[in-house]
Amino acid sequence: MSKYEPRPALREKPLLVLGISDVIVLEGDTRVPTSTHHISAWGKWVRDVAIADDAPARIKELSEVFEIVWASEWGHNAHTAFRAVLDLPETPWAFLPVQFDKLATIRAYADGWPWVWVDDELADLAAEPPICADGVVIRVDPRIGISGLIPADLLAAVQALGSPNATAHPVSENNAPNHKE
């Protein structure tokens, strides 16, 4: 059996690499309205998860300006499990086969193409997001997840990477152009 290789990026839009925990699935205290959803992938397992009520609309907005790629512990199950709940397209988005230390895999997949990585603060087991000159790293507030993302702000941040006057810096939940208290 050969090693899994993700489907190549279409390179028509910047990449949005999306985690699930604390981004789509919210646990604990939340600051946004959520609903509990009964999800499954291929009927082989079932799980109840809390998802922000505005998550489907936010995903739709993001998919209009980004090519979305999954990078989470959900692996190949992500799209199938969340398709109905998030109103995702029938054709699954690519997924990166990585759960921890994702940055190298994201960079290799992007291969010089502009990217934004949205994930929880524990994604790489580090308190601070890495400083990247080739992409934008967003650590979401786990109480609001994807609800705190503003697609136009993310697009502006990734477009600024190509500017000779842009300064490479991490974007975290505390200094993100999209952060709302």
Tab-separated table of C-alpha atoms in Angstrom:
chain	number	residue	atom	x	y	z
A	1	MET	CA	0.000	0.000	0.000
A	2	SER	CA	1.383	3.403	-0.921
A	3	LYS	CA	1.547	6.397	1.355
A	4	TYR	CA	-1.432	8.792	1.238
A	5	GLU	CA	-0.762	11.992	-0.672
A	6	PRO	CA	-3.315	14.820	-0.466
A	7	ARG	CA	-4.961	15.995	-3.657
A	8	PRO	CA	-2.907	18.885	-5.059
A	9	ALA	CA	-4.185	22.385	-4.428
A	10	LEU	CA	-6.076	23.959	-7.323
A	11	ARG	CA	-4.145	27.214	-6.783
A	12	GLU	CA	-7.068	29.374	-7.852
A	13	LYS	CA	-7.416	30.986	-4.410
A	14	PRO	CA	-5.215	31.227	-1.310
A	15	LEU	CA	-5.297	28.143	0.909
A	16	LEU	CA	-7.167	28.063	4.205
A	17	VAL	CA	-5.914	25.152	6.301
A	18	LEU	CA	-8.605	24.423	8.844
A	19	GLY	CA	-8.474	22.569	12.144
A	20	ILE	CA	-11.590	21.179	13.823
A	21	SER	CA	-11.138	21.253	17.620
A	22	ASP	CA	-12.033	24.689	19.023
A	23	VAL	CA	-12.507	25.938	15.445
A	24	ILE	CA	-15.569	23.966	14.305
A	25	VAL	CA	-16.279	21.828	17.384
A	26	LEU	CA	-16.550	23.987	20.498
A	27	GLU	CA	-16.180	22.464	23.923
A	28	GLY	CA	-16.581	24.021	27.330
A	29	ASP	CA	-17.715	27.602	27.894
A	30	THR	CA	-18.744	29.355	24.678
A	31	ARG	CA	-19.476	32.988	23.851
A	32	VAL	CA	-21.511	32.290	20.730
A	33	PRO	CA	-24.817	30.471	20.223
A	34	THR	CA	-24.230	26.764	19.536
A	35	SER	CA	-26.295	23.710	18.756
A	36	THR	CA	-25.488	20.086	19.433
A	37	HIS	CA	-25.263	17.921	16.314
A	38	HIS	CA	-25.222	14.147	15.988
A	39	ILE	CA	-22.486	13.414	13.419
A	40	SER	CA	-21.045	10.301	11.851
A	41	ALA	CA	-18.684	9.302	9.061
A	42	TRP	CA	-20.005	6.430	6.974
A	43	GLY	CA	-22.181	5.295	9.901
A	44	LYS	CA	-19.212	3.601	11.559
A	45	TRP	CA	-19.252	5.794	14.646
A	46	VAL	CA	-21.406	8.566	16.096
A	47	ARG	CA	-20.519	11.598	18.159
A	48	ASP	CA	-22.456	14.566	19.520
A	49	VAL	CA	-20.653	17.876	19.022
A	50	ALA	CA	-21.392	21.544	19.713
A	51	ILE	CA	-21.006	23.776	16.659
A	52	ALA	CA	-21.540	27.532	16.449
A	53	ASP	CA	-24.879	28.300	14.826
A	54	ASP	CA	-23.207	30.621	12.315
A	55	ALA	CA	-20.530	28.068	11.323
A	56	PRO	CA	-22.209	27.008	8.029
A	57	ALA	CA	-22.507	30.637	6.888
A	58	ARG	CA	-18.929	31.391	7.934
A	59	ILE	CA	-17.624	28.324	6.076
A	60	LYS	CA	-19.539	29.395	2.963
A	61	GLU	CA	-18.026	32.901	3.140
A	62	LEU	CA	-14.539	31.496	3.657
A	63	SER	CA	-14.890	29.043	0.765
A	64	GLU	CA	-15.711	31.930	-1.567
A	65	VAL	CA	-12.254	33.474	-1.063
A	66	PHE	CA	-10.142	30.477	-0.010
A	67	GLU	CA	-9.500	26.917	-1.090
A	68	ILE	CA	-10.165	25.029	2.145
A	69	VAL	CA	-8.008	22.095	3.239
A	70	TRP	CA	-8.550	20.089	6.440
A	71	ALA	CA	-5.651	19.508	8.865
A	72	SER	CA	-6.963	17.917	12.037
A	73	GLU	CA	-7.230	14.834	14.155
A	74	TRP	CA	-10.375	14.044	12.150
A	75	GLY	CA	-8.249	13.217	9.086
A	76	HIS	CA	-10.189	11.769	6.165
A	77	ASN	CA	-13.391	11.778	8.268
A	78	ALA	CA	-13.604	15.576	8.561
A	79	HIS	CA	-15.495	16.372	5.381
A	80	THR	CA	-17.789	13.351	5.544
A	81	ALA	CA	-18.653	13.872	9.214
A	82	PHE	CA	-19.359	17.605	8.914
A	83	ARG	CA	-20.757	17.805	5.356
A	84	ALA	CA	-24.456	17.896	6.269
A	85	VAL	CA	-24.066	20.013	9.411
A	86	LEU	CA	-21.885	22.655	7.718
A	87	ASP	CA	-23.567	22.438	4.304
A	88	LEU	CA	-20.264	21.493	2.654
A	89	PRO	CA	-19.946	20.607	-1.017
A	90	GLU	CA	-20.430	16.982	-2.025
A	91	THR	CA	-16.834	16.636	-3.232
A	92	PRO	CA	-14.592	16.445	-0.159
A	93	TRP	CA	-11.927	19.051	0.398
A	94	ALA	CA	-8.374	17.782	0.543
A	95	PHE	CA	-7.001	16.877	3.948
A	96	LEU	CA	-3.447	16.868	5.204
A	97	PRO	CA	-2.489	13.657	7.046
A	98	VAL	CA	-1.159	15.412	10.126
A	99	GLN	CA	-2.375	15.834	13.691
A	100	PHE	CA	0.552	17.541	15.447
A	101	ASP	CA	3.476	19.666	14.294
A	102	LYS	CA	1.486	20.709	11.255
A	103	LEU	CA	3.513	23.681	10.050
A	104	ALA	CA	6.057	21.750	7.940
A	105	THR	CA	3.270	19.741	6.288
A	106	ILE	CA	1.281	22.911	5.558
A	107	ARG	CA	4.320	24.634	4.042
A	108	ALA	CA	5.146	21.604	1.895
A	109	TYR	CA	1.548	21.360	0.673
A	110	ALA	CA	1.338	25.097	-0.079
A	111	ASP	CA	4.659	24.953	-1.936
A	112	GLY	CA	4.955	28.728	-2.130
A	113	TRP	CA	1.228	29.385	-2.578
A	114	PRO	CA	-0.341	31.876	-0.081
A	115	TRP	CA	-1.904	30.234	2.967
A	116	VAL	CA	-3.700	30.841	6.250
A	117	TRP	CA	-3.748	28.202	8.974
A	118	VAL	CA	-6.656	28.388	11.443
A	119	ASP	CA	-6.449	26.103	14.450
A	120	ASP	CA	-6.694	25.859	18.215
A	121	GLU	CA	-3.884	26.915	20.538
A	122	LEU	CA	-2.787	23.345	21.225
A	123	ALA	CA	-2.345	22.409	17.567
A	124	ASP	CA	1.425	22.274	17.811
A	125	LEU	CA	1.682	22.017	21.573
A	126	ALA	CA	3.126	25.524	21.825
A	127	ALA	CA	1.685	28.544	23.613
A	128	GLU	CA	2.539	31.045	20.899
A	129	PRO	CA	1.884	30.609	17.189
A	130	PRO	CA	5.036	30.491	15.072
A	131	ILE	CA	6.287	33.533	13.200
A	132	CYS	CA	5.816	32.899	9.487
A	133	ALA	CA	6.944	34.958	6.527
A	134	ASP	CA	5.210	32.617	4.081
A	135	GLY	CA	1.751	32.317	5.647
A	136	VAL	CA	-0.602	33.523	8.343
A	137	VAL	CA	-1.260	31.541	11.522
A	138	ILE	CA	-4.512	32.144	13.385
A	139	ARG	CA	-5.117	30.682	16.829
A	140	VAL	CA	-8.837	31.020	17.479
A	141	ASP	CA	-10.437	31.856	20.774
A	142	PRO	CA	-11.871	28.435	21.763
A	143	ARG	CA	-15.010	30.124	23.106
A	144	ILE	CA	-15.973	31.473	19.650
A	145	GLY	CA	-14.063	29.328	17.139
A	146	ILE	CA	-14.845	29.964	13.487
A	147	SER	CA	-17.415	32.618	14.447
A	148	GLY	CA	-14.556	35.045	15.085
A	149	LEU	CA	-13.139	34.791	11.580
A	150	ILE	CA	-13.797	37.534	9.073
A	151	PRO	CA	-12.922	36.316	5.574
A	152	ALA	CA	-11.975	39.766	4.238
A	153	ASP	CA	-9.544	40.284	7.130
A	154	LEU	CA	-7.937	36.884	6.580
A	155	LEU	CA	-7.607	37.565	2.864
A	156	ALA	CA	-6.034	40.975	3.554
A	157	ALA	CA	-3.564	39.374	5.984
A	158	VAL	CA	-2.471	36.751	3.460
A	159	GLN	CA	-2.274	39.323	0.662
A	160	ALA	CA	-0.039	41.511	2.852
A	161	LEU	CA	2.539	38.715	2.835
A	162	GLY	CA	3.312	39.568	-0.782
A	163	SER	CA	3.832	43.234	0.031
A	164	PRO	CA	7.450	44.373	0.352
A	165	ASN	CA	6.336	46.512	3.306
A	166	ALA	CA	4.602	43.640	5.127
A	167	THR	CA	6.154	42.529	8.392
A	168	ALA	CA	6.031	38.822	9.154
A	169	HIS	CA	4.319	38.237	12.469
A	170	PRO	CA	2.044	35.659	14.027
A	171	VAL	CA	-1.650	36.398	14.204
A	172	SER	CA	-3.122	34.962	17.375
A	173	GLU	CA	-6.482	35.177	19.070
A	174	ASN	CA	-5.268	38.297	20.861
A	175	ASN	CA	-3.937	40.267	17.912
A	176	ALA	CA	-5.889	38.868	14.966
A	177	PRO	CA	-7.534	41.386	12.666
A	178	ASN	CA	-10.724	39.416	13.244
A	179	HIS	CA	-10.684	39.065	17.025
A	180	LYS	CA	-13.842	40.161	18.798
A	181	GLU	CA	-14.325	40.302	22.548
